[in-house]
Short mmCIF file of C-alpha atoms in Angstrom, two decimals:
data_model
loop_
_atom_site.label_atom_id
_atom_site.label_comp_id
_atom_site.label_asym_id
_atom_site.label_seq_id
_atom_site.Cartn_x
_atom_site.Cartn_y
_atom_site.Cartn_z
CA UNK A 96 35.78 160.63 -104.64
CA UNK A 97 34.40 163.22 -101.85
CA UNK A 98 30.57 164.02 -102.68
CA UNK A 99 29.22 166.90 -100.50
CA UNK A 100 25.52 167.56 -101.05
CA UNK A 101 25.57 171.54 -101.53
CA UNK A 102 22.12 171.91 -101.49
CA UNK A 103 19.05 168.94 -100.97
CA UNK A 104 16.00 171.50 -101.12
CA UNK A 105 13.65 171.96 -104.05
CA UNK A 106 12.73 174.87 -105.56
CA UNK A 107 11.77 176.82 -102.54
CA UNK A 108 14.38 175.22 -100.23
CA UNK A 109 13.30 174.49 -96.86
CA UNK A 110 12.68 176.74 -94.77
CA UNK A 111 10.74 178.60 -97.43
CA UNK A 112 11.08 182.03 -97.17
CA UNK A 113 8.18 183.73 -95.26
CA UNK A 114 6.64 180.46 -94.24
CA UNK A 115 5.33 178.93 -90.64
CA UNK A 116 4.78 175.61 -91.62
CA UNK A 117 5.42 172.81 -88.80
CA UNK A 118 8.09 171.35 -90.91
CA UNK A 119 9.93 175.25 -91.55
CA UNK A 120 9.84 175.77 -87.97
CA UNK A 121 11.59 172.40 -87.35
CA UNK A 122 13.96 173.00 -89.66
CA UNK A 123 14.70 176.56 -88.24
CA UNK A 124 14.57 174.73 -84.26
CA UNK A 125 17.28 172.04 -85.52
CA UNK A 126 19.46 174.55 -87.60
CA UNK A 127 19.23 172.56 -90.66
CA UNK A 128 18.61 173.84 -94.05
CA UNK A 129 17.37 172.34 -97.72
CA UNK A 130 19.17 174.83 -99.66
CA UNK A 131 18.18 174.59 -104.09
CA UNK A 132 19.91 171.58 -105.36
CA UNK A 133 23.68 171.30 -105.86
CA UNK A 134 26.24 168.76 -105.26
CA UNK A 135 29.83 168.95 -105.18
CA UNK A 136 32.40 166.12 -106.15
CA UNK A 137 36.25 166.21 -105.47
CA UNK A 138 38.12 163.97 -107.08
CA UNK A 139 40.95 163.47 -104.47
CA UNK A 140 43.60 161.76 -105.88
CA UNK A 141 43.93 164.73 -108.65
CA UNK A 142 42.46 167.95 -106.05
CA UNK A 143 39.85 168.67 -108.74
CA UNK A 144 36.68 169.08 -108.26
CA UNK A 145 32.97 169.10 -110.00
CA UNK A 146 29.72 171.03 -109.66
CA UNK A 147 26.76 169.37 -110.25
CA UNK A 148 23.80 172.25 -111.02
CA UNK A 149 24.36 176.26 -109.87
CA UNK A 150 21.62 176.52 -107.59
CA UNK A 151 20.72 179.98 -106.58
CA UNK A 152 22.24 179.31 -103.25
CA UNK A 153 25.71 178.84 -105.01
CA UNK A 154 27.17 182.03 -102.42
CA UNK A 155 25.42 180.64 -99.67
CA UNK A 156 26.63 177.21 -99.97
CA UNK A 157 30.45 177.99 -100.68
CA UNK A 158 30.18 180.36 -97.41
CA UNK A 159 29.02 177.76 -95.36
CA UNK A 160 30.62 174.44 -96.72
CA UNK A 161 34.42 174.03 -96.39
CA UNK A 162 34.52 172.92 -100.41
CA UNK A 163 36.88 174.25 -103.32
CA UNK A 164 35.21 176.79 -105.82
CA UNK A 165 35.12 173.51 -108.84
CA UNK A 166 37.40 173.05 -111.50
CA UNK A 167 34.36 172.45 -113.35
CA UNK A 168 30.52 172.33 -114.03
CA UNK A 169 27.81 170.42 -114.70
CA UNK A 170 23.59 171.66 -115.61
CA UNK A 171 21.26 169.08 -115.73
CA UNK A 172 18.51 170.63 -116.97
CA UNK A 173 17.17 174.51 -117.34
CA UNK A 174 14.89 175.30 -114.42
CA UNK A 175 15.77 178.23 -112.33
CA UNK A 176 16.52 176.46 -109.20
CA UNK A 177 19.53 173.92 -111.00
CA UNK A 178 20.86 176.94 -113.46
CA UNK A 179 20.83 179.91 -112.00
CA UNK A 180 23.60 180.05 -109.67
CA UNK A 181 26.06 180.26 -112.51
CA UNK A 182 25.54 184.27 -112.64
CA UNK A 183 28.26 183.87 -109.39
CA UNK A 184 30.83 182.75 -111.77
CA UNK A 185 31.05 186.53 -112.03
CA UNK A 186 34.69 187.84 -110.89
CA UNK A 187 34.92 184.19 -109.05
CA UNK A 188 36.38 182.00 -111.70
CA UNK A 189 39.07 182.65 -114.59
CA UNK A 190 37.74 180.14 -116.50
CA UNK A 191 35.34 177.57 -115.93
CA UNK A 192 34.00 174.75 -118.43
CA UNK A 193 30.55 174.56 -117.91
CA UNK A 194 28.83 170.91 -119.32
CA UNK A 195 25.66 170.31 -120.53
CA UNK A 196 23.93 168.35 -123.39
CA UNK A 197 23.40 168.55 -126.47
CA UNK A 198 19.82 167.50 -127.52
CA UNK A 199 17.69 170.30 -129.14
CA UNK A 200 14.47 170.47 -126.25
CA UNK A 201 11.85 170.57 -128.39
CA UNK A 202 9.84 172.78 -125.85
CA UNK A 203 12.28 175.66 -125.92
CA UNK A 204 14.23 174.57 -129.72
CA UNK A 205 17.46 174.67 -127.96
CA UNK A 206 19.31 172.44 -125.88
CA UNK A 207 20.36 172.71 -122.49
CA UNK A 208 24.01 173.73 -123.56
CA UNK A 209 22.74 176.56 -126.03
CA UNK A 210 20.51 177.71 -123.34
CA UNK A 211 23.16 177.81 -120.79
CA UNK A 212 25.37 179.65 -123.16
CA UNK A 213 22.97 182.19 -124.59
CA UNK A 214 21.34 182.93 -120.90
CA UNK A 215 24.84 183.40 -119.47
CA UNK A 216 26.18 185.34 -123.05
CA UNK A 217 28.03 188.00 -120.52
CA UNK A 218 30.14 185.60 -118.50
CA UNK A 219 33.05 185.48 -121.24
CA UNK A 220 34.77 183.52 -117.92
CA UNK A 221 32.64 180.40 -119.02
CA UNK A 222 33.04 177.85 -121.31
CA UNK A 223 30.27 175.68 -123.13
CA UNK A 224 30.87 172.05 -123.67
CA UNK A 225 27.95 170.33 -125.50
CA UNK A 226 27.61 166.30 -124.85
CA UNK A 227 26.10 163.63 -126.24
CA UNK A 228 23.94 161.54 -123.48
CA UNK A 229 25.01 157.85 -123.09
CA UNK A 230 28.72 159.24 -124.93
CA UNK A 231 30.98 158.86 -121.56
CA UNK A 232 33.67 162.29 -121.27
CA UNK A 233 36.00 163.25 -118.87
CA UNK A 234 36.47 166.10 -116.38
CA UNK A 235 38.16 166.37 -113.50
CA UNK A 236 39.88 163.50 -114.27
CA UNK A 237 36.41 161.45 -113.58
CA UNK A 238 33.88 159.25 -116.15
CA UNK A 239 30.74 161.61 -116.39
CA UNK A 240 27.79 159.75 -118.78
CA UNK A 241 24.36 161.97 -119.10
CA UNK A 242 21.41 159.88 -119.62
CA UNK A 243 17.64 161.59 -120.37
CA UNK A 244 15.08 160.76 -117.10
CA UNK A 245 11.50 162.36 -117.63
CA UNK A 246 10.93 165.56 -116.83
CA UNK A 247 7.70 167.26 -118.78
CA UNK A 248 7.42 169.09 -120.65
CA UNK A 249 11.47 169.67 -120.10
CA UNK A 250 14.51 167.72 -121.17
CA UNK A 251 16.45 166.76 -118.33
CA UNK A 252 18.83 164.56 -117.64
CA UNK A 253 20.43 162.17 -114.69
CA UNK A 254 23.89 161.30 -114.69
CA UNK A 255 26.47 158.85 -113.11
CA UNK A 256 30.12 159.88 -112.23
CA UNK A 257 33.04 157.07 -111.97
CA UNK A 258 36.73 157.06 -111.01
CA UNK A 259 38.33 153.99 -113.25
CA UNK A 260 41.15 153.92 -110.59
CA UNK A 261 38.94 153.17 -107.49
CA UNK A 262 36.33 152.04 -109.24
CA UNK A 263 33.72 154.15 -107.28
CA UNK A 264 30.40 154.98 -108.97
CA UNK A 265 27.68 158.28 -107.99
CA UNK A 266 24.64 157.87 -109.66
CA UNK A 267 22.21 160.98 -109.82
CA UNK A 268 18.55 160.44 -110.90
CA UNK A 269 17.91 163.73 -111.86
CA UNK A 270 14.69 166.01 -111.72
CA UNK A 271 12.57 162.88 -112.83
CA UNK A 272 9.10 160.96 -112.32
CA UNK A 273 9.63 157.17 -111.74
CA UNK A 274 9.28 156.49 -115.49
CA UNK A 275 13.31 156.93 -116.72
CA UNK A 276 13.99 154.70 -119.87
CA UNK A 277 14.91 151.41 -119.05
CA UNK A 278 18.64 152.30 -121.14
CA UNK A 279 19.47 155.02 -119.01
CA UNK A 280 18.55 152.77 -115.70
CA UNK A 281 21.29 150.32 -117.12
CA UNK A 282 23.83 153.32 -117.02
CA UNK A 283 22.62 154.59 -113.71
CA UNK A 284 22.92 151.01 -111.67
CA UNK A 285 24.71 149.39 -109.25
CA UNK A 286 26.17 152.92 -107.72
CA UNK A 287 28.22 153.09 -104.60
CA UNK A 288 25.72 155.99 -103.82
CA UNK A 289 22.65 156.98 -105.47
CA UNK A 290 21.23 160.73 -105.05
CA UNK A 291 17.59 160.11 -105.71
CA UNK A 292 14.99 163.18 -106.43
CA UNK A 293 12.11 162.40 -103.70
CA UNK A 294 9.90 165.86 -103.82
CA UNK A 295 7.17 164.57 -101.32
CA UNK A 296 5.63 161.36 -99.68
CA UNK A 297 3.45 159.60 -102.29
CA UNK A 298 0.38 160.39 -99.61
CA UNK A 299 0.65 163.78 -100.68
CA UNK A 300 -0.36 163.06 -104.21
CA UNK A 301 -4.05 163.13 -103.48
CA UNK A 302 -3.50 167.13 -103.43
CA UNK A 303 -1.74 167.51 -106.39
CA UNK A 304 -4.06 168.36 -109.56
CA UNK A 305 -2.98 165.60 -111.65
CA UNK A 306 -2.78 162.90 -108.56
CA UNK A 307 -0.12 160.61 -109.57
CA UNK A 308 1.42 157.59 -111.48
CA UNK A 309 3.45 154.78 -111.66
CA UNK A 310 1.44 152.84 -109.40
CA UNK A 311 3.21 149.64 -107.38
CA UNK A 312 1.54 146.60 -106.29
CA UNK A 313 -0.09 148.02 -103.49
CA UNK A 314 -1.46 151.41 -105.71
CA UNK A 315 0.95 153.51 -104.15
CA UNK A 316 2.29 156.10 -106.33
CA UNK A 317 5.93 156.20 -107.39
CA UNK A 318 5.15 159.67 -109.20
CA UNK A 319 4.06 162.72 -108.02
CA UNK A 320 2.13 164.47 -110.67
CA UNK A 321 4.12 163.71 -113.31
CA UNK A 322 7.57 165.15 -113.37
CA UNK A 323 8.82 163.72 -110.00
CA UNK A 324 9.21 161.02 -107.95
CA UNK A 325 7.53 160.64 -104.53
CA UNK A 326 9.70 159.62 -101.60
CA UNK A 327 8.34 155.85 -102.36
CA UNK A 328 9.20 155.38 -105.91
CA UNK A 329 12.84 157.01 -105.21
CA UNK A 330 13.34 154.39 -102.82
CA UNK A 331 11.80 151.77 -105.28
CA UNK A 332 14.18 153.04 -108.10
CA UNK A 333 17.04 152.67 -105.53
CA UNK A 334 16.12 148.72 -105.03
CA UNK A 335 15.65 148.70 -109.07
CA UNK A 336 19.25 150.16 -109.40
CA UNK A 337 20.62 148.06 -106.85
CA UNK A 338 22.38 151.02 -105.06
CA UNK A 339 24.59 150.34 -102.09
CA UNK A 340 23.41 153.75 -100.57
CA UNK A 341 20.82 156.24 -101.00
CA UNK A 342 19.92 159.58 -100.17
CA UNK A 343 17.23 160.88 -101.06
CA UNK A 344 17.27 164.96 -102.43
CA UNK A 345 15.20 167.73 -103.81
CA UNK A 346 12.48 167.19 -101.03
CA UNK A 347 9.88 170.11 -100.36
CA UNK A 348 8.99 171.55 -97.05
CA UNK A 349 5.54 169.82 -97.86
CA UNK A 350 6.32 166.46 -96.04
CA UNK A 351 4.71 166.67 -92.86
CA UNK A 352 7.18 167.45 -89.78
CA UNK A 353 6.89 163.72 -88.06
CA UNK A 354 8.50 162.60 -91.76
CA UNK A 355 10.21 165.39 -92.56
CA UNK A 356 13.96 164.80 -91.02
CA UNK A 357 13.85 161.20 -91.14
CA UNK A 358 15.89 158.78 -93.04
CA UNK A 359 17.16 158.52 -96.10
CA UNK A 360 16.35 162.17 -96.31
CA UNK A 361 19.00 164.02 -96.90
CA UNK A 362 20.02 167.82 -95.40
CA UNK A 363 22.47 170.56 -96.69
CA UNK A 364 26.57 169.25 -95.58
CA UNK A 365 26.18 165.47 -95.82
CA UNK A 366 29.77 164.64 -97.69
CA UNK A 367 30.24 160.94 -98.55
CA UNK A 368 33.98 159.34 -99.26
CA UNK A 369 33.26 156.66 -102.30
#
């Protein structure tokens, strides 16, 4: 299994557009870029391959990263910055199943396959296919198994990704605060690699409106407001999960520069062989 992480920015990516922030100007100095959230997985014993959210940098990314066009897809959830990239699927691909699951939201009274397939109506190139989280399918030839993380006031969902003939495991928190249901944590352990959603360094949560939550030991925050984690709690769910690696994803041009390109932080082109 060959991961190759697309796109490790949040929703503004890093640099954000039109900003001089110590951290964007790094970022432009070292020629690295947080592009909007993707991830691509080839399985390489079959030459298949996966796509894991259609972030709006989907054109970018595929320009820049020597990766297949996927065989198939994969939305997590229904914010902008994970969904629409698909609208490239236009005059690219013949045919392309798209996954997603199948849980009415009961914020929008659809779920995130019906919203996929009524936002992207015109694509008659696409295919649909609702799932059932915690009901393991296959694409690709590769175990995928959706589990819900917690994402207000949006469903959303974290996933793991096997090959039964290596044995290798991805695990992918999701857009999620530190508080995922203990029976989705059970799915998502014990992963060769873990992608883990880190938006900022809990010290930034005294600026955020709601402060945070999930408090360790110590009262620092594994939750940034409420609907993601803070670069301490993913590397507290990583110990929880007992993850052999981490990286850690979605991260905002908010950290401050002297944190900002450290590790386990992840940048656009890392590609992992599980």
């Amino acid at each position: 299994m060959r991961v190759t992480l697309l796109g490790t920015g949040d929703t503004t990516g890093t640099p954000t557009v039109g900003c001089e922030c110590d951290t964007c100007r790094e970022a432009r100095a070292r020629g690295v870029e947080r592009t909007r959230f993707s991830v691509h997985v080839e399985n390489d014993r079959t030459g298949e391959s996966l796509l894991i959210d259609f972030s709006p940098d989907f054109r970018q990314q595929f320009l820049t990263h020597e990766v297949p066009l996927p065989d198939a897809g994969l939305i997590t959830h229904v914010h902008f910055d994970h969904i629409d990239g698909l609208g490239n699927a236009y005059r690219v691909f013949d045919d392309l199943p798209v996954h997603a699951a199948d849980e009415t939201d009961p914020k929008t009274g659809q779920s995130v396959a019906e919203t996929v397939a009524s936002k992207f109506d015109y694509l008659d190139r696409i295919s649909v296919r609702a799932q059932t989280p915690f009901e393991t399918f296959r694409t690709c030839g590769l175990d995928v198994t959706l589990v819900p993380v917690e994402h207000p006031p949006l469903l959303c969902y974290g996933l793991t990704i096997e090959d039964s003939e290596t044995g290798a495991k991805l695990s992918l928190s999701g857009d999620t605060s530190y508080g995922i249901p203990e029976d989705s944590r059970s799915v998502l352990s014990d992963p060769d690699l873990l992608l883990a959603e880190a938006i900022v360094p809990a010290s930034l949560c005294q600026h955020h409106p709601l402060g945070g939550k999930h408090f360790d030991d110590e009262g620092v925050p594994r939750t940034f407001g409420t609907k993601h984690m803070t670069r301490e709690g993913a590397l507290a769910l990583a110990d929880d999960l007992n993850a052999e690696q981490t990286r850690l994803v979605h991260t905002a041009h908010y950290y401050p520069v002297e944190e900002a390109f450290e590790e386990p932080l992840a940048v656009d082109g890392e590609v992992y062989k599980l």
